[in-house]
mmCIF file of C-alpha atoms in Angstrom:
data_model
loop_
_atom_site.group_PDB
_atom_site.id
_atom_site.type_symbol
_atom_site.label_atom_id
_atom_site.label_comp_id
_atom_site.label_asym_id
_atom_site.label_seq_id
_atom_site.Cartn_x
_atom_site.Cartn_y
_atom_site.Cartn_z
ATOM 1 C CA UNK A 1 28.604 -34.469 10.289
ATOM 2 C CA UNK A 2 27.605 -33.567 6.782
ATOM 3 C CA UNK A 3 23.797 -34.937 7.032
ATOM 4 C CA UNK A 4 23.807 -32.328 10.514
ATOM 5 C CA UNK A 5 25.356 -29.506 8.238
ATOM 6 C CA UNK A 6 23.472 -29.909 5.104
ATOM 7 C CA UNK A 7 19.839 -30.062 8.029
ATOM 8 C CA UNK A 8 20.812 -26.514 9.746
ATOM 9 C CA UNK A 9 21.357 -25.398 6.407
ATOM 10 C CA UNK A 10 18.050 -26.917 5.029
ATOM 11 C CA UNK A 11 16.624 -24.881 8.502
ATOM 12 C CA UNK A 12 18.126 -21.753 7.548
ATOM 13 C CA UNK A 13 17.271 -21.491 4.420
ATOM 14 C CA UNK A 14 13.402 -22.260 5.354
ATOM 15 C CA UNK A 15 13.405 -19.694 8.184
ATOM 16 C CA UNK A 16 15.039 -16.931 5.641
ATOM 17 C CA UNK A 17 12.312 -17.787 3.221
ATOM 18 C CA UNK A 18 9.354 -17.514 5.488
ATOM 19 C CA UNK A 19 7.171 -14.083 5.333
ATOM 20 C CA UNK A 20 8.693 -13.447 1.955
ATOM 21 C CA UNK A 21 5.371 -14.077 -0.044
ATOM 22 C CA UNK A 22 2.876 -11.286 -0.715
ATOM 23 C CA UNK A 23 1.996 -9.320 2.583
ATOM 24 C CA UNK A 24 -1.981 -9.562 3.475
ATOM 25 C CA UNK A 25 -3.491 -6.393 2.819
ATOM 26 C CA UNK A 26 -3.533 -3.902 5.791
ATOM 27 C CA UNK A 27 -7.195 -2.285 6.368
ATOM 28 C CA UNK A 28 -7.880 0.747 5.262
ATOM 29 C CA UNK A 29 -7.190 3.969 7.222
ATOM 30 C CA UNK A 30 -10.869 6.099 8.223
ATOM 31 C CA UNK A 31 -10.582 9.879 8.848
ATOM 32 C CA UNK A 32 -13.334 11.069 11.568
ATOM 33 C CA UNK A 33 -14.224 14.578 12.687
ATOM 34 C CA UNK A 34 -15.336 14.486 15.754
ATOM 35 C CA UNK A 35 -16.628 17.772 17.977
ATOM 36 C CA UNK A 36 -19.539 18.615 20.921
ATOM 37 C CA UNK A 37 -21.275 21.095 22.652
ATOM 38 C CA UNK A 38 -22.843 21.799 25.999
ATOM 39 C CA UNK A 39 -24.121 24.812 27.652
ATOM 40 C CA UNK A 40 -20.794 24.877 29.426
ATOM 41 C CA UNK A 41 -17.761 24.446 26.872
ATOM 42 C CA UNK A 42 -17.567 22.636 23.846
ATOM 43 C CA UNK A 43 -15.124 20.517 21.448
ATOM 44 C CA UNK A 44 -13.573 21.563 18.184
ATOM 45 C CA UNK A 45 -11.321 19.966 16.014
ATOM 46 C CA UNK A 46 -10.796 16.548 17.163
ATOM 47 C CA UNK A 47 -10.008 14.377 14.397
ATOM 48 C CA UNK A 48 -9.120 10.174 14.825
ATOM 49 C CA UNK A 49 -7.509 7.997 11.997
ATOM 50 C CA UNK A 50 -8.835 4.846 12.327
ATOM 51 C CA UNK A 51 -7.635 1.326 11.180
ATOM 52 C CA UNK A 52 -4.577 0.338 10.113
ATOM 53 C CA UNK A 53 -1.261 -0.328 11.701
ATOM 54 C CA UNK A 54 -1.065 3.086 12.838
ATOM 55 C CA UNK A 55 -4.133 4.615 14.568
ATOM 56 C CA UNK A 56 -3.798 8.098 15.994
ATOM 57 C CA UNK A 57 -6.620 9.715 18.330
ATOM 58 C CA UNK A 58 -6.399 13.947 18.416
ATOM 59 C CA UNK A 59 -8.781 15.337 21.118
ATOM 60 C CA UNK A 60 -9.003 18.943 19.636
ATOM 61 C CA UNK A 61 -9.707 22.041 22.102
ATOM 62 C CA UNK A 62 -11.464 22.734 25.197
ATOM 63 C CA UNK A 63 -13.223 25.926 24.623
ATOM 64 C CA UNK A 64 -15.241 27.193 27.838
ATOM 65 C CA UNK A 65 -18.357 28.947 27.309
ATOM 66 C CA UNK A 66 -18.963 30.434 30.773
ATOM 67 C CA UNK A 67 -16.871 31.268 34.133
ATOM 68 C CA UNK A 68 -17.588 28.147 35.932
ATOM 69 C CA UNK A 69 -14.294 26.869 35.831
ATOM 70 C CA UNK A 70 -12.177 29.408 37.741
ATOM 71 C CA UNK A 71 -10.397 28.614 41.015
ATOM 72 C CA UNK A 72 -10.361 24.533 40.397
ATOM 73 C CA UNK A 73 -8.144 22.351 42.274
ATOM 74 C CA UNK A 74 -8.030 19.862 39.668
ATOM 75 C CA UNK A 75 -9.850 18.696 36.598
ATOM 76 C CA UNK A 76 -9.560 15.806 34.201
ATOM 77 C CA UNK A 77 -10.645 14.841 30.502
ATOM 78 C CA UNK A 78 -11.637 11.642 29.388
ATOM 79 C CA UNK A 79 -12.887 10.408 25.628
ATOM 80 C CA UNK A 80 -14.824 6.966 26.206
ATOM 81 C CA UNK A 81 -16.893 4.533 23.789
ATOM 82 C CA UNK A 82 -19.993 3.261 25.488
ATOM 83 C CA UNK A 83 -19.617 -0.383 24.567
ATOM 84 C CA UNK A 84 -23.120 -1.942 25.609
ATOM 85 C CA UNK A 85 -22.629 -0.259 29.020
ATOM 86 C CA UNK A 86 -19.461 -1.126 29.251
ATOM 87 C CA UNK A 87 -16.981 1.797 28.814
ATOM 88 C CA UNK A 88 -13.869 1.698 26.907
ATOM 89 C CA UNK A 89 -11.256 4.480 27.332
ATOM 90 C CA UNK A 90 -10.132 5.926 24.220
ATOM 91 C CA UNK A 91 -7.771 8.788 25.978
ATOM 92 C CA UNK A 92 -7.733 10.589 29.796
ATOM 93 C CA UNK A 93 -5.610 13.483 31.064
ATOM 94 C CA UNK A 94 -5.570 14.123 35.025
ATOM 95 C CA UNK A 95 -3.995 17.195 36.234
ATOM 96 C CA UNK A 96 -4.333 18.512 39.934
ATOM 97 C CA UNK A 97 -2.318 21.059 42.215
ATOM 98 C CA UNK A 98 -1.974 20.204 45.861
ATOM 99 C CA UNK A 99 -0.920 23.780 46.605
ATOM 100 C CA UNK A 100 -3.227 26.202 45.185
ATOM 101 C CA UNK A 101 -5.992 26.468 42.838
ATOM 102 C CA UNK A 102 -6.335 27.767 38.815
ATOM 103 C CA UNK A 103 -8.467 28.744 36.452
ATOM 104 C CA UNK A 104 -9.315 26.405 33.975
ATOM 105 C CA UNK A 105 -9.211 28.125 30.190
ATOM 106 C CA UNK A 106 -9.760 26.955 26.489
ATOM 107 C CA UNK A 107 -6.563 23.918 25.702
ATOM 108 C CA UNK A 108 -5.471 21.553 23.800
ATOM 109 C CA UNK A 109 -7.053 17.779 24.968
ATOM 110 C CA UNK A 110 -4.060 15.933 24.102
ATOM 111 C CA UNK A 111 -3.282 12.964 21.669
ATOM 112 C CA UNK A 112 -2.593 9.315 21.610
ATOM 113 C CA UNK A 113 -1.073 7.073 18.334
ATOM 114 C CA UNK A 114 -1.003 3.110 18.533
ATOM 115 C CA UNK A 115 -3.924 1.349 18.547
ATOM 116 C CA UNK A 116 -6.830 3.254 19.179
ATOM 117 C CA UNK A 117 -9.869 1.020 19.176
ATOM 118 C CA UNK A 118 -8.648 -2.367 20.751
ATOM 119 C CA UNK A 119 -10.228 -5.525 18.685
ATOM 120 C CA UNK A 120 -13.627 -5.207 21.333
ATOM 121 C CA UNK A 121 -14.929 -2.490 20.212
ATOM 122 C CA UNK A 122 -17.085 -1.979 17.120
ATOM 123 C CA UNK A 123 -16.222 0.955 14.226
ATOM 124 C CA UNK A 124 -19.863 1.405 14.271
ATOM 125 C CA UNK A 125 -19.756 2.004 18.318
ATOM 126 C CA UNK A 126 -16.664 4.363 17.782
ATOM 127 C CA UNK A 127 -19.216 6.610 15.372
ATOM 128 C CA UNK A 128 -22.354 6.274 17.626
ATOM 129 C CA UNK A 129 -21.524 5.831 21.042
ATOM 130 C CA UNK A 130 -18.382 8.189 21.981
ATOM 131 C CA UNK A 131 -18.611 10.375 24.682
ATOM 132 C CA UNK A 132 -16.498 13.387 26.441
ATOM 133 C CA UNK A 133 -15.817 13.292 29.991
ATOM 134 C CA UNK A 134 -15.060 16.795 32.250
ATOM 135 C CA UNK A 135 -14.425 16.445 35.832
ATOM 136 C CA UNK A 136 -13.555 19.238 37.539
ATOM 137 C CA UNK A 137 -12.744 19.655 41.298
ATOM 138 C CA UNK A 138 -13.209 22.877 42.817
ATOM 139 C CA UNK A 139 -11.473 24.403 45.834
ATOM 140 C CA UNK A 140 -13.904 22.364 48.537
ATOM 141 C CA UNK A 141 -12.717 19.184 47.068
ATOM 142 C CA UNK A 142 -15.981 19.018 45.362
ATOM 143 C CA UNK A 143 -16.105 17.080 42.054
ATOM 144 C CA UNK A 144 -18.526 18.361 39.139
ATOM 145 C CA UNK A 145 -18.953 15.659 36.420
ATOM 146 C CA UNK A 146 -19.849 17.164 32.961
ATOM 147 C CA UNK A 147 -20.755 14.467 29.915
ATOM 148 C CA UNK A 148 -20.953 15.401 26.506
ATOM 149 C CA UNK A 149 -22.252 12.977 23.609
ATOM 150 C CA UNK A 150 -19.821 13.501 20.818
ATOM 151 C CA UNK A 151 -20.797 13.664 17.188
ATOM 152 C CA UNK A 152 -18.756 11.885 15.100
ATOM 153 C CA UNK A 153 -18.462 12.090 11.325
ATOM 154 C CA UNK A 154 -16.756 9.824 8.917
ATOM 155 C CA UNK A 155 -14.634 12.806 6.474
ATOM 156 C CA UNK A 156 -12.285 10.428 4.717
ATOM 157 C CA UNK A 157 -12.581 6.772 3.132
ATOM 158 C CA UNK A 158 -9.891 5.612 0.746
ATOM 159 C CA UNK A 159 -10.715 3.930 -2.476
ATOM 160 C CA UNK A 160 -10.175 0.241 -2.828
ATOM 161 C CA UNK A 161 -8.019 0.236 -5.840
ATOM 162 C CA UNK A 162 -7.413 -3.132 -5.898
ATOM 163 C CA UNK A 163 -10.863 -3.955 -7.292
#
């Protein structure tokens, strides 16, 4: 009885112990600015923190440049990597109305936090190959596809002060 005491307490002690040595070093967090334009609207403000435990993805604003958009059934945004032809979803928003139509006008694209850029996808990809995604659907049930290269610029980097 004491040999089975004295080896759960022997287990307990080892399983309380484990993870308490010196953490691994987390990656470092990289601020982008990211924006676009097209003859037809353009993207301002969209910002992503990269790397991390905590990565957070803000689309910025939709600003519309002409009067194409008015009396749309529906319309979506998407923000996509192009990953050797292969196309990796950062962030989409799909909204429609069954009953009548709208007018689309300048908004907010959204935002995501969590991971951001799954383990796939290259940083390098993220700051040459991300694109912006418009699909609108007008009153016929039509849908116009509008695709906007994104340029993406590194703004923050922090020091390694463990050097």
């Amino acid at each position: 009885m004491k040999k089975i005491l004295a080896g759960m307490l022997a287990l307990v002690l080892m399983l309380a112990f484990v993870g308490c040595g010196k953490a691994g070093k987390a990656p470092a967090q990289k601020v982008y600015s990211i924006s676009g334009e097209c003859d037809e609207f353009r993207i301002i403000n969209a910002v992503a923190v990269i790397g991390g435990e905590q990565e957070t993805f803000y689309g910025g604003k939709l600003e519309l440049k002409t009067d194409d958009f008015k009396n749309i059934s529906g319309h979506s945004f998407e923000y996509y990597i192009d990953n050797g032809g292969e196309n990796h979803t950062i962030m989409n928003n799909v909204m429609t109305n069954q009953s009548s139509t709208y007018d689309l006008y300048d908004k907010e694209t959204g935002q995501i936090s969590g991971i951001v850029l799954n383990s796939k996808i290259d940083v390098s990809k993220f700051e040459h190959n991300m694109f912006f995604k418009l699909t609108v659907t007008d009153e016929n049930g039509e849908n116009i596809t509008f695709t906007l290269p994104m340029d993406v610029k590194q703004v923050f980097e922090p020091i390694d002060t463990e050097k």
